[in-house]
PDB file of C-alpha atoms and ligand atoms in Angstrom:
ATOM      1  CA  MET B   1     -17.031 -12.032  -1.070  1.00 74.00           C
ATOM      2  CA  SER B   2     -14.860 -13.569  -3.751  1.00 80.00           C
ATOM      3  CA  PHE B   3     -12.229 -11.543  -5.565  1.00 86.00           C
ATOM      4  CA  SER B   4     -13.562 -12.618  -8.954  1.00 82.00           C
ATOM      5  CA  GLU B   5     -16.604 -10.408  -8.273  1.00 87.00           C
ATOM      6  CA  ILE B   6     -14.413  -7.332  -8.530  1.00 93.00           C
ATOM      7  CA  LEU B   7     -11.349  -8.185 -10.667  1.00 95.00           C
ATOM      8  CA  ASN B   8     -11.385  -7.340 -14.368  1.00 95.00           C
ATOM      9  CA  CYS B   9      -9.104  -8.272 -17.229  1.00 94.00           C
ATOM     10  CA  PRO B  10      -6.511  -5.506 -17.734  1.00 94.00           C
ATOM     11  CA  LEU B  11      -6.747  -6.010 -21.512  1.00 91.00           C
ATOM     12  CA  CYS B  12     -10.469  -6.185 -22.265  1.00 91.00           C
ATOM     13  CA  ALA B  13     -12.055  -5.238 -18.892  1.00 92.00           C
ATOM     14  CA  SER B  14     -14.196  -8.408 -18.819  1.00 92.00           C
ATOM     15  CA  PRO B  15     -14.664 -10.008 -15.382  1.00 92.00           C
ATOM     16  CA  LEU B  16     -11.960 -12.452 -14.298  1.00 92.00           C
ATOM     17  CA  GLU B  17     -12.829 -15.851 -12.900  1.00 89.00           C
ATOM     18  CA  ARG B  18     -10.667 -18.343 -11.065  1.00 87.00           C
ATOM     19  CA  GLU B  19     -10.017 -21.479 -13.161  1.00 87.00           C
ATOM     20  CA  GLY B  20      -7.591 -23.827 -11.426  1.00 85.00           C
ATOM     21  CA  LYS B  21      -4.226 -22.090 -11.221  1.00 86.00           C
ATOM     22  CA  SER B  22      -5.288 -19.102 -13.301  1.00 90.00           C
ATOM     23  CA  LEU B  23      -7.621 -16.168 -13.503  1.00 91.00           C
ATOM     24  CA  VAL B  24      -9.339 -16.174 -16.879  1.00 93.00           C
ATOM     25  CA  CYS B  25     -11.553 -13.596 -18.545  1.00 91.00           C
ATOM     26  CA  ASN B  26     -14.579 -14.376 -20.649  1.00 81.00           C
ATOM     27  CA  GLY B  27     -13.829 -11.643 -23.177  1.00 75.00           C
ATOM     28  CA  GLY B  28     -15.495 -13.230 -26.181  1.00 71.00           C
ATOM     29  CA  ALA B  29     -13.416 -15.087 -28.773  1.00 74.00           C
ATOM     30  CA  LYS B  30     -10.080 -14.286 -27.154  1.00 83.00           C
ATOM     31  CA  ARG B  31      -9.861 -15.389 -23.528  1.00 89.00           C
ATOM     32  CA  HIS B  32      -7.015 -13.809 -21.584  1.00 92.00           C
ATOM     33  CA  THR B  33      -5.350 -15.949 -18.938  1.00 93.00           C
ATOM     34  CA  TYR B  34      -3.333 -14.799 -15.930  1.00 93.00           C
ATOM     35  CA  ASP B  35      -1.522 -17.492 -13.992  1.00 92.00           C
ATOM     36  CA  VAL B  36      -1.288 -17.334 -10.228  1.00 91.00           C
ATOM     37  CA  ALA B  37       2.448 -17.192  -9.443  1.00 92.00           C
ATOM     38  CA  LYS B  38       3.883 -19.676  -6.991  1.00 90.00           C
ATOM     39  CA  GLU B  39       4.019 -16.949  -4.325  1.00 91.00           C
ATOM     40  CA  GLY B  40       0.258 -16.486  -4.699  1.00 91.00           C
ATOM     41  CA  TYR B  41      -0.033 -13.168  -6.537  1.00 93.00           C
ATOM     42  CA  VAL B  42      -1.303 -12.500 -10.052  1.00 94.00           C
ATOM     43  CA  ASN B  43       0.428 -10.241 -12.530  1.00 95.00           C
ATOM     44  CA  LEU B  44      -2.281  -7.991 -13.978  1.00 96.00           C
ATOM     45  CA  LEU B  45       0.114  -5.483 -15.512  1.00 93.00           C
ATOM     46  CA  PRO B  46      -1.034  -5.347 -19.122  1.00 80.00           C
ATOM     47  CA  PRO B  47       1.478  -7.131 -21.342  1.00 70.00           C
ATOM     48  CA  GLY B  48       3.059  -4.864 -23.938  1.00 60.00           C
ATOM     49  CA  LYS B  49       2.570  -1.781 -21.789  1.00 50.00           C
ATOM     50  CA  GLY B  50       4.841  -3.436 -19.249  1.00 48.00           C
ATOM     51  CA  LYS B  51       8.076  -2.279 -20.848  1.00 44.00           C
ATOM     52  CA  ASN B  52       7.273   1.395 -20.419  1.00 44.00           C
ATOM     53  CA  ALA B  53       5.126   1.126 -17.327  1.00 49.00           C
ATOM     54  CA  HIS B  54       6.356   2.164 -13.915  1.00 54.00           C
ATOM     55  CA  THR B  55       7.916  -0.986 -12.528  1.00 57.00           C
ATOM     56  CA  GLY B  56       7.700   0.003  -8.880  1.00 58.00           C
ATOM     57  CA  ASP B  57      10.201  -0.429  -6.103  1.00 64.00           C
ATOM     58  CA  ASP B  58      13.174  -2.677  -6.749  1.00 71.00           C
ATOM     59  CA  ALA B  59      13.955  -5.860  -4.814  1.00 74.00           C
ATOM     60  CA  ALA B  60      16.477  -4.100  -2.523  1.00 77.00           C
ATOM     61  CA  MET B  61      13.943  -1.491  -1.458  1.00 78.00           C
ATOM     62  CA  VAL B  62      11.264  -4.134  -0.880  1.00 76.00           C
ATOM     63  CA  ARG B  63      13.753  -6.163   1.234  1.00 81.00           C
ATOM     64  CA  ALA B  64      14.677  -3.105   3.314  1.00 83.00           C
ATOM     65  CA  ARG B  65      10.992  -2.417   3.923  1.00 85.00           C
ATOM     66  CA  ILE B  66      10.261  -6.038   4.917  1.00 86.00           C
ATOM     67  CA  GLU B  67      13.188  -6.047   7.382  1.00 88.00           C
ATOM     68  CA  PHE B  68      12.307  -2.714   8.932  1.00 92.00           C
ATOM     69  CA  LEU B  69       8.550  -3.226   9.185  1.00 92.00           C
ATOM     70  CA  SER B  70       9.081  -6.620  10.857  1.00 90.00           C
ATOM     71  CA  THR B  71      10.397  -4.697  13.914  1.00 92.00           C
ATOM     72  CA  GLY B  72       6.846  -3.412  14.508  1.00 94.00           C
ATOM     73  CA  ALA B  73       8.009   0.215  14.472  1.00 96.00           C
ATOM     74  CA  TYR B  74       5.220   1.296  12.108  1.00 97.00           C
ATOM     75  CA  GLU B  75       2.314  -0.744  13.566  1.00 97.00           C
ATOM     76  CA  LYS B  76       0.443   2.368  14.653  1.00 98.00           C
ATOM     77  CA  LEU B  77       0.351   3.597  11.049  1.00 98.00           C
ATOM     78  CA  SER B  78      -1.854   0.748   9.841  1.00 98.00           C
ATOM     79  CA  ASP B  79      -3.917   0.751  13.070  1.00 98.00           C
ATOM     80  CA  GLU B  80      -4.940   4.297  12.187  1.00 98.00           C
ATOM     81  CA  VAL B  81      -6.021   3.269   8.666  1.00 98.00           C
ATOM     82  CA  ALA B  82      -8.247   0.535  10.138  1.00 98.00           C
ATOM     83  CA  ARG B  83      -9.701   2.983  12.665  1.00 98.00           C
ATOM     84  CA  LEU B  84     -10.513   5.515   9.944  1.00 98.00           C
ATOM     85  CA  ILE B  85     -12.134   2.964   7.618  1.00 98.00           C
ATOM     86  CA  HIS B  86     -14.143   1.457  10.477  1.00 98.00           C
ATOM     87  CA  GLY B  87     -15.299   4.910  11.561  1.00 97.00           C
ATOM     88  CA  CYS B  88     -16.156   6.237   8.086  1.00 98.00           C
ATOM     89  CA  VAL B  89     -17.661   3.203   6.289  1.00 97.00           C
ATOM     90  CA  PRO B  90     -21.106   2.155   7.601  1.00 95.00           C
ATOM     91  CA  PHE B  91     -20.916  -1.124   9.534  1.00 94.00           C
ATOM     92  CA  GLY B  92     -21.106  -4.273   7.396  1.00 92.00           C
ATOM     93  CA  ASP B  93     -19.044  -5.964   4.713  1.00 95.00           C
ATOM     94  CA  VAL B  94     -16.203  -3.838   3.443  1.00 97.00           C
ATOM     95  CA  THR B  95     -14.279  -4.022   0.163  1.00 97.00           C
ATOM     96  CA  VAL B  96     -10.962  -2.193   0.257  1.00 98.00           C
ATOM     97  CA  ILE B  97      -8.483  -1.472  -2.524  1.00 98.00           C
ATOM     98  CA  ASP B  98      -4.922  -0.832  -1.389  1.00 98.00           C
ATOM     99  CA  SER B  99      -3.470   1.387  -4.101  1.00 98.00           C
ATOM    100  CA  GLY B 100       0.331   1.053  -4.109  1.00 96.00           C
ATOM    101  CA  CYS B 101       0.409  -1.553  -1.334  1.00 96.00           C
ATOM    102  CA  GLY B 102       4.158  -2.190  -1.245  1.00 91.00           C
ATOM    103  CA  GLU B 103       5.011  -5.509   0.341  1.00 90.00           C
ATOM    104  CA  GLY B 104       1.677  -5.750   2.095  1.00 95.00           C
ATOM    105  CA  TYR B 105       2.634  -5.124   5.709  1.00 95.00           C
ATOM    106  CA  HIS B 106       0.063  -2.385   6.270  1.00 97.00           C
ATOM    107  CA  THR B 107      -2.442  -4.123   3.959  1.00 98.00           C
ATOM    108  CA  CYS B 108      -2.453  -7.268   6.096  1.00 97.00           C
ATOM    109  CA  ARG B 109      -2.499  -5.348   9.367  1.00 97.00           C
ATOM    110  CA  PHE B 110      -5.449  -3.093   8.531  1.00 98.00           C
ATOM    111  CA  THR B 111      -7.319  -6.033   6.951  1.00 97.00           C
ATOM    112  CA  SER B 112      -6.873  -8.123  10.134  1.00 97.00           C
ATOM    113  CA  ALA B 113      -7.839  -5.171  12.307  1.00 97.00           C
ATOM    114  CA  LEU B 114     -11.060  -4.597  10.327  1.00 97.00           C
ATOM    115  CA  SER B 115     -11.841  -8.271  10.696  1.00 95.00           C
ATOM    116  CA  GLY B 116     -11.187  -7.897  14.442  1.00 96.00           C
ATOM    117  CA  PHE B 117     -13.782  -5.101  14.502  1.00 96.00           C
ATOM    118  CA  GLY B 118     -16.308  -7.712  13.326  1.00 95.00           C
ATOM    119  CA  ARG B 119     -16.278  -6.761   9.635  1.00 95.00           C
ATOM    120  CA  ARG B 120     -16.318  -9.190   6.741  1.00 94.00           C
ATOM    121  CA  VAL B 121     -13.475  -7.753   4.737  1.00 95.00           C
ATOM    122  CA  ARG B 122     -11.953  -8.226   1.294  1.00 94.00           C
ATOM    123  CA  THR B 123      -8.835  -6.237   0.396  1.00 96.00           C
ATOM    124  CA  ALA B 124      -7.519  -6.188  -3.173  1.00 96.00           C
ATOM    125  CA  ALA B 125      -3.957  -4.883  -3.069  1.00 97.00           C
ATOM    126  CA  PHE B 126      -2.079  -3.572  -6.107  1.00 97.00           C
ATOM    127  CA  ASP B 127       1.501  -2.579  -6.683  1.00 95.00           C
ATOM    128  CA  ALA B 128       3.489  -2.004  -9.862  1.00 93.00           C
ATOM    129  CA  SER B 129       6.336  -3.988  -8.318  1.00 89.00           C
ATOM    130  CA  LYS B 130       6.109  -7.752  -8.804  1.00 91.00           C
ATOM    131  CA  HIS B 131       8.592  -8.164  -5.927  1.00 88.00           C
ATOM    132  CA  ALA B 132       6.197  -6.277  -3.667  1.00 90.00           C
ATOM    133  CA  ALA B 133       3.082  -8.173  -4.829  1.00 94.00           C
ATOM    134  CA  ALA B 134       4.881 -11.496  -4.309  1.00 93.00           C
ATOM    135  CA  ALA B 135       5.970 -10.501  -0.797  1.00 91.00           C
ATOM    136  CA  GLY B 136       2.429  -9.348   0.007  1.00 94.00           C
ATOM    137  CA  ALA B 137       0.877 -12.605  -1.185  1.00 93.00           C
ATOM    138  CA  LYS B 138       3.296 -14.621   0.952  1.00 92.00           C
ATOM    139  CA  ARG B 139       2.510 -12.440   3.950  1.00 93.00           C
ATOM    140  CA  ALA B 140      -1.259 -12.898   3.441  1.00 92.00           C
ATOM    141  CA  VAL B 141      -0.827 -16.685   3.556  1.00 89.00           C
ATOM    142  CA  ARG B 142       1.452 -16.466   6.637  1.00 90.00           C
ATOM    143  CA  GLU B 143      -1.114 -14.309   8.408  1.00 87.00           C
ATOM    144  CA  ALA B 144      -4.015 -16.603   7.447  1.00 82.00           C
ATOM    145  CA  LEU B 145      -5.696 -13.950   5.290  1.00 86.00           C
ATOM    146  CA  ALA B 146      -5.478 -16.259   2.269  1.00 80.00           C
ATOM    147  CA  ALA B 147      -5.599 -20.019   1.917  1.00 69.00           C
ATOM    148  CA  ARG B 148      -2.369 -21.903   2.404  1.00 61.00           C
ATOM    149  CA  GLU B 149      -3.082 -24.948   0.247  1.00 57.00           C
ATOM    150  CA  GLY B 150      -3.061 -25.074  -3.532  1.00 55.00           C
ATOM    151  CA  VAL B 151      -1.764 -22.765  -6.206  1.00 50.00           C
ATOM    152  CA  GLY B 152      -4.536 -20.303  -6.999  1.00 53.00           C
ATOM    153  CA  ALA B 153      -6.089 -20.741  -3.568  1.00 59.00           C
ATOM    154  CA  PRO B 154      -5.264 -17.160  -2.534  1.00 64.00           C
ATOM    155  CA  PHE B 155      -8.132 -16.064  -4.777  1.00 71.00           C
ATOM    156  CA  ASP B 156     -10.644 -18.444  -3.196  1.00 69.00           C
ATOM    157  CA  GLY B 157     -13.864 -17.106  -1.745  1.00 67.00           C
ATOM    158  CA  ASP B 158     -12.671 -17.089   1.869  1.00 78.00           C
ATOM    159  CA  ALA B 159      -9.511 -15.093   1.222  1.00 84.00           C
ATOM    160  CA  GLN B 160      -9.483 -11.689   2.889  1.00 92.00           C
ATOM    161  CA  ALA B 161      -6.485 -10.186   1.096  1.00 94.00           C
ATOM    162  CA  ALA B 162      -5.302 -10.759  -2.484  1.00 94.00           C
ATOM    163  CA  PHE B 163      -2.220  -9.244  -4.082  1.00 95.00           C
ATOM    164  CA  MET B 164      -1.817  -8.242  -7.700  1.00 96.00           C
ATOM    165  CA  ALA B 165       0.905  -6.598  -9.727  1.00 96.00           C
ATOM    166  CA  GLY B 166      -1.023  -3.781 -11.359  1.00 96.00           C
ATOM    167  CA  ASN B 167      -0.991  -0.143 -12.309  1.00 95.00           C
ATOM    168  CA  ILE B 168      -2.917   2.017  -9.861  1.00 97.00           C
ATOM    169  CA  PHE B 169      -3.698   4.533 -12.631  1.00 96.00           C
ATOM    170  CA  SER B 170      -5.522   1.821 -14.565  1.00 96.00           C
ATOM    171  CA  LEU B 171      -6.823  -0.629 -11.984  1.00 97.00           C
ATOM    172  CA  PRO B 172      -8.114  -3.964 -13.298  1.00 96.00           C
ATOM    173  CA  VAL B 173     -11.244  -3.793 -11.125  1.00 97.00           C
ATOM    174  CA  ALA B 174     -14.921  -3.123 -11.742  1.00 96.00           C
ATOM    175  CA  ASP B 175     -16.510   0.320 -11.535  1.00 97.00           C
ATOM    176  CA  SER B 176     -17.997   1.330  -8.169  1.00 98.00           C
ATOM    177  CA  CYS B 177     -16.928  -1.838  -6.340  1.00 97.00           C
ATOM    178  CA  ALA B 178     -14.994  -0.445  -3.373  1.00 98.00           C
ATOM    179  CA  ASP B 179     -16.084   0.986  -0.035  1.00 98.00           C
ATOM    180  CA  ALA B 180     -12.579   2.321   0.599  1.00 98.00           C
ATOM    181  CA  VAL B 181      -9.371   2.983  -1.290  1.00 98.00           C
ATOM    182  CA  VAL B 182      -6.195   3.241   0.757  1.00 98.00           C
ATOM    183  CA  SER B 183      -3.201   5.209  -0.522  1.00 98.00           C
ATOM    184  CA  MET B 184      -0.312   4.997   1.938  1.00 97.00           C
ATOM    185  CA  PHE B 185       2.779   6.933   0.873  1.00 94.00           C
ATOM    186  CA  ALA B 186       1.960   6.214  -2.768  1.00 95.00           C
ATOM    187  CA  PRO B 187       0.914   8.368  -5.736  1.00 96.00           C
ATOM    188  CA  ILE B 188      -2.795   9.293  -5.628  1.00 98.00           C
ATOM    189  CA  ALA B 189      -4.735   8.245  -8.720  1.00 97.00           C
ATOM    190  CA  TRP B 190      -7.773  10.491  -8.199  1.00 98.00           C
ATOM    191  CA  ASP B 191      -9.677   9.703 -11.421  1.00 98.00           C
ATOM    192  CA  GLU B 192      -9.179   5.986 -11.070  1.00 98.00           C
ATOM    193  CA  ASN B 193     -10.108   6.072  -7.382  1.00 98.00           C
ATOM    194  CA  ARG B 194     -13.352   7.870  -8.264  1.00 98.00           C
ATOM    195  CA  ARG B 195     -14.150   5.209 -10.868  1.00 98.00           C
ATOM    196  CA  VAL B 196     -13.629   2.248  -8.512  1.00 98.00           C
ATOM    197  CA  LEU B 197     -15.262   3.735  -5.395  1.00 98.00           C
ATOM    198  CA  LYS B 198     -18.957   3.376  -4.652  1.00 98.00           C
ATOM    199  CA  ASP B 199     -20.948   6.568  -4.253  1.00 98.00           C
ATOM    200  CA  GLY B 200     -20.155   7.577  -0.655  1.00 98.00           C
ATOM    201  CA  GLY B 201     -17.024   5.395  -0.518  1.00 98.00           C
ATOM    202  CA  ILE B 202     -13.889   6.844   1.031  1.00 98.00           C
ATOM    203  CA  LEU B 203     -10.297   7.460   0.035  1.00 98.00           C
ATOM    204  CA  VAL B 204      -7.819   7.287   2.928  1.00 98.00           C
ATOM    205  CA  VAL B 205      -4.505   8.983   2.191  1.00 98.00           C
ATOM    206  CA  ALA B 206      -1.488   8.610   4.478  1.00 98.00           C
ATOM    207  CA  ALA B 207       1.369  11.028   3.857  1.00 97.00           C
ATOM    208  CA  SER B 208       4.598  11.769   5.687  1.00 96.00           C
ATOM    209  CA  GLY B 209       4.114  14.588   8.187  1.00 97.00           C
ATOM    210  CA  GLU B 210       6.478  17.553   8.363  1.00 97.00           C
ATOM    211  CA  ASP B 211       8.482  16.070  11.242  1.00 98.00           C
ATOM    212  CA  HIS B 212       8.706  12.554   9.823  1.00 97.00           C
ATOM    213  CA  LEU B 213      12.223  11.174  10.389  1.00 97.00           C
ATOM    214  CA  LEU B 214      13.364  14.708  11.174  1.00 97.00           C
ATOM    215  CA  GLU B 215      16.418  13.504  13.129  1.00 97.00           C
ATOM    216  CA  MET B 216      17.589  11.321  10.227  1.00 97.00           C
ATOM    217  CA  ARG B 217      17.085  14.161   7.748  1.00 96.00           C
ATOM    218  CA  GLN B 218      19.004  16.550  10.023  1.00 97.00           C
ATOM    219  CA  PHE B 219      21.832  14.030  10.258  1.00 96.00           C
ATOM    220  CA  ILE B 220      22.235  13.556   6.516  1.00 95.00           C
ATOM    221  CA  TYR B 221      21.389  16.999   5.102  1.00 94.00           C
ATOM    222  CA  ASP B 222      22.905  20.411   5.904  1.00 93.00           C
ATOM    223  CA  GLU B 223      19.552  22.064   5.552  1.00 93.00           C
ATOM    224  CA  VAL B 224      16.176  20.495   6.279  1.00 94.00           C
ATOM    225  CA  ILE B 225      12.988  22.058   4.971  1.00 91.00           C
ATOM    226  CA  LYS B 226       9.911  21.169   6.989  1.00 94.00           C
ATOM    227  CA  LYS B 227       6.791  21.023   4.851  1.00 93.00           C
ATOM    228  CA  ALA B 228       3.392  19.757   5.932  1.00 95.00           C
ATOM    229  CA  PRO B 229       1.721  17.629   3.245  1.00 95.00           C
ATOM    230  CA  GLU B 230      -1.116  19.280   1.365  1.00 94.00           C
ATOM    231  CA  VAL B 231      -3.588  16.925  -0.255  1.00 97.00           C
ATOM    232  CA  VAL B 232      -6.051  18.841  -2.411  1.00 96.00           C
ATOM    233  CA  PRO B 233      -9.071  16.744  -3.368  1.00 97.00           C
ATOM    234  CA  ALA B 234      -9.938  16.381  -7.039  1.00 97.00           C
ATOM    235  CA  ASP B 235     -13.481  16.972  -8.322  1.00 97.00           C
ATOM    236  CA  GLY B 236     -15.898  14.432  -6.929  1.00 97.00           C
ATOM    237  CA  PHE B 237     -14.176  14.152  -3.534  1.00 98.00           C
ATOM    238  CA  GLU B 238     -14.821  16.074  -0.352  1.00 98.00           C
ATOM    239  CA  GLU B 239     -12.714  15.992   2.782  1.00 98.00           C
ATOM    240  CA  VAL B 240     -14.371  14.224   5.717  1.00 97.00           C
ATOM    241  CA  CYS B 241     -11.670  14.386   8.367  1.00 97.00           C
ATOM    242  CA  ARG B 242      -7.943  14.337   8.999  1.00 97.00           C
ATOM    243  CA  SER B 243      -5.766  12.952  11.761  1.00 98.00           C
ATOM    244  CA  SER B 244      -2.114  12.493  12.672  1.00 98.00           C
ATOM    245  CA  VAL B 245      -0.028   9.786  14.277  1.00 98.00           C
ATOM    246  CA  ARG B 246       3.166  10.983  15.918  1.00 98.00           C
ATOM    247  CA  TYR B 247       5.644   9.316  18.265  1.00 98.00           C
ATOM    248  CA  THR B 248       9.362   8.753  18.694  1.00 98.00           C
ATOM    249  CA  HIS B 249      11.039   5.471  17.928  1.00 97.00           C
ATOM    250  CA  SER B 250      14.519   4.334  18.940  1.00 97.00           C
ATOM    251  CA  LEU B 251      16.507   2.540  16.266  1.00 97.00           C
ATOM    252  CA  ALA B 252      18.799   0.202  18.154  1.00 94.00           C
ATOM    253  CA  SER B 253      21.280  -1.009  15.534  1.00 95.00           C
ATOM    254  CA  SER B 254      23.022   0.061  12.362  1.00 96.00           C
ATOM    255  CA  ALA B 255      20.966  -2.517  10.445  1.00 94.00           C
ATOM    256  CA  GLU B 256      17.697  -0.957  11.637  1.00 95.00           C
ATOM    257  CA  ILE B 257      18.904   2.533  10.753  1.00 96.00           C
ATOM    258  CA  MET B 258      20.001   1.491   7.267  1.00 94.00           C
ATOM    259  CA  ASN B 259      16.835  -0.540   6.589  1.00 92.00           C
ATOM    260  CA  LEU B 260      14.715   2.474   7.473  1.00 95.00           C
ATOM    261  CA  PHE B 261      16.932   4.701   5.325  1.00 94.00           C
ATOM    262  CA  GLY B 262      16.748   2.141   2.490  1.00 89.00           C
ATOM    263  CA  MET B 263      12.952   2.280   2.340  1.00 87.00           C
ATOM    264  CA  THR B 264      12.776   6.064   2.057  1.00 88.00           C
ATOM    265  CA  PRO B 265      13.221   8.223  -1.043  1.00 85.00           C
ATOM    266  CA  PHE B 266      16.319   9.704   0.692  1.00 89.00           C
ATOM    267  CA  CYS B 267      18.276   6.611  -0.276  1.00 86.00           C
ATOM    268  CA  TYR B 268      18.218   7.758  -3.918  1.00 85.00           C
ATOM    269  CA  LYS B 269      19.445  11.285  -3.319  1.00 87.00           C
ATOM    270  CA  THR B 270      21.789  11.316  -0.332  1.00 92.00           C
ATOM    271  CA  PRO B 271      25.496  12.016  -0.984  1.00 92.00           C
ATOM    272  CA  ARG B 272      27.756   9.002  -0.421  1.00 93.00           C
ATOM    273  CA  GLU B 273      29.645  10.758   2.393  1.00 95.00           C
ATOM    274  CA  ALA B 274      26.411  11.223   4.384  1.00 95.00           C
ATOM    275  CA  VAL B 275      25.374   7.587   3.791  1.00 95.00           C
ATOM    276  CA  GLU B 276      28.748   6.474   5.193  1.00 95.00           C
ATOM    277  CA  ARG B 277      28.330   8.675   8.282  1.00 96.00           C
ATOM    278  CA  LEU B 278      24.812   7.324   8.790  1.00 96.00           C
ATOM    279  CA  SER B 279      25.905   3.716   8.436  1.00 96.00           C
ATOM    280  CA  ALA B 280      28.485   4.248  11.209  1.00 97.00           C
ATOM    281  CA  LEU B 281      25.725   5.071  13.730  1.00 97.00           C
ATOM    282  CA  GLU B 282      24.620   2.338  16.124  1.00 96.00           C
ATOM    283  CA  LYS B 283      21.518   4.097  17.441  1.00 97.00           C
ATOM    284  CA  LEU B 284      19.258   6.946  16.500  1.00 98.00           C
ATOM    285  CA  THR B 285      15.926   8.131  17.862  1.00 98.00           C
ATOM    286  CA  VAL B 286      13.567   9.353  15.156  1.00 98.00           C
ATOM    287  CA  THR B 287      10.184  11.018  15.084  1.00 98.00           C
ATOM    288  CA  VAL B 288       7.540   9.058  13.197  1.00 98.00           C
ATOM    289  CA  HIS B 289       4.889  11.461  11.936  1.00 98.00           C
ATOM    290  CA  THR B 290       2.126  10.591   9.487  1.00 98.00           C
ATOM    291  CA  ASP B 291      -0.821  12.750   8.455  1.00 98.00           C
ATOM    292  CA  TYR B 292      -4.071  11.100   7.307  1.00 98.00           C
ATOM    293  CA  PHE B 293      -6.723  12.622   5.061  1.00 98.00           C
ATOM    294  CA  VAL B 294     -10.112  11.019   4.455  1.00 98.00           C
ATOM    295  CA  PHE B 295     -12.145  12.031   1.385  1.00 98.00           C
ATOM    296  CA  ARG B 296     -15.655  10.924   0.499  1.00 98.00           C
ATOM    297  CA  CYS B 297     -16.455  10.178  -3.118  1.00 98.00           C
ATOM    298  CA  LYS B 298     -19.629  11.774  -4.468  1.00 96.00           C
ATOM    299  CA  LYS B 299     -20.991  10.409  -7.751  1.00 91.00           C
TER     300      LYS B 299
HETATM  301  C1  SAM L 301       6.504   4.296  -0.591  1.00 88.63           C
HETATM  302  S1  SAM L 301       5.842   2.813  -1.191  1.00 88.63           S
HETATM  303  C2  SAM L 301       4.533   2.557  -0.019  1.00 88.63           C
HETATM  304  C3  SAM L 301       4.097   1.130   0.060  1.00 88.63           C
HETATM  305  C4  SAM L 301       3.035   0.821   1.097  1.00 88.63           C
HETATM  306  N1  SAM L 301       1.789   1.519   0.815  1.00 88.63           N
HETATM  307  C5  SAM L 301       3.534   1.138   2.485  1.00 88.63           C
HETATM  308  O1  SAM L 301       3.103   2.148   3.049  1.00 88.63           O
HETATM  309  O2  SAM L 301       4.347   0.369   3.019  1.00 88.63           O
HETATM  310  C6  SAM L 301       4.983   3.303  -2.662  1.00 88.63           C
HETATM  311  C7  SAM L 301       4.547   2.138  -3.491  1.00 88.63           C
HETATM  312  O3  SAM L 301       3.799   2.624  -4.593  1.00 88.63           O
HETATM  313  C8  SAM L 301       4.097   1.790  -5.692  1.00 88.63           C
HETATM  314  N2  SAM L 301       3.731   2.493  -6.941  1.00 88.63           N
HETATM  315  C9  SAM L 301       4.204   3.667  -7.422  1.00 88.63           C
HETATM  316  N3  SAM L 301       3.623   3.986  -8.608  1.00 88.63           N
HETATM  317  C10 SAM L 301       2.755   2.987  -8.893  1.00 88.63           C
HETATM  318  C11 SAM L 301       1.855   2.718  -9.974  1.00 88.63           C
HETATM  319  N4  SAM L 301       1.706   3.555 -10.991  1.00 88.63           N
HETATM  320  N5  SAM L 301       1.116   1.583  -9.926  1.00 88.63           N
HETATM  321  C12 SAM L 301       1.235   0.726  -8.883  1.00 88.63           C
HETATM  322  N6  SAM L 301       2.075   0.925  -7.831  1.00 88.63           N
HETATM  323  C13 SAM L 301       2.815   2.040  -7.825  1.00 88.63           C
HETATM  324  C14 SAM L 301       5.584   1.489  -5.563  1.00 88.63           C
HETATM  325  O4  SAM L 301       5.983   0.326  -6.258  1.00 88.63           O
HETATM  326  C15 SAM L 301       5.708   1.345  -4.039  1.00 88.63           C
HETATM  327  O5  SAM L 301       5.596   0.001  -3.619  1.00 88.63           O
END
């Protein structure tokens, strides 16, 4: 299950092959080359379009997410993704695309869990943020989901998770190659997901539930509107099932509180006065609430 079987050149859509420290396409006269960065990811954001493309989360947000997720507070969220994929994809090898993977915490956890269920698994993870893809690639090596030795080795045949900078609305992967696409708290690229999924493949969407971080929202905003996520499937998808994960989690330090705050969209839109009040807290118990939607792709 090598990654070169599924990765395509973002410029000419020809298959990419590993050649030493690079992935190279065989697109006729002009061969396009993508070097594996020292962290182990490949930048497959098309050059030229890069300037205007969404550049993803910045380094500060990625750092906040790495710090917070390392506490284990969100483990159950990726466990549920693994459970849903295992339950909805017939037993056997499984190719997963993580669409908007962030820094790869959930990617690595659900990939390991699927492997623990006895599956041969290959997860291709994409994020517009190079910081996120780099962090994900390093995590995959740390967690033995990709080879440790040699630049380029993360794309070797035995690797279970590979990280790419890429645009999820124009994925550099082959048509109908994936058994599952995962979209955790990221934009949903319906048309592109339909293109890359096999007939009968599934899209797993995780979205913040109406009570997610309610206590933090109540602390920083005068008025909190509770709204359950609605995910309406596009043509070619039908809902298979939904589930929820819900529990309370105690944040035990100001650093934990601010790291969690720093990885949410609230950090962009909260008045300075409320941020200062929040940063003075030493503990806060929050509700973690995620809703999951599973859609099957019909071609
Ligand atoms: C809220 S984060 C979630 C990350 C990860 N799935 C998680 O749950 O930890 C959303 C991610 O989507 C990425 N993203 C947004 N638009 C994108 C696009 N067009 N192409 C690729 N990634 C995108 C962002 O860079 C960010 O890392």
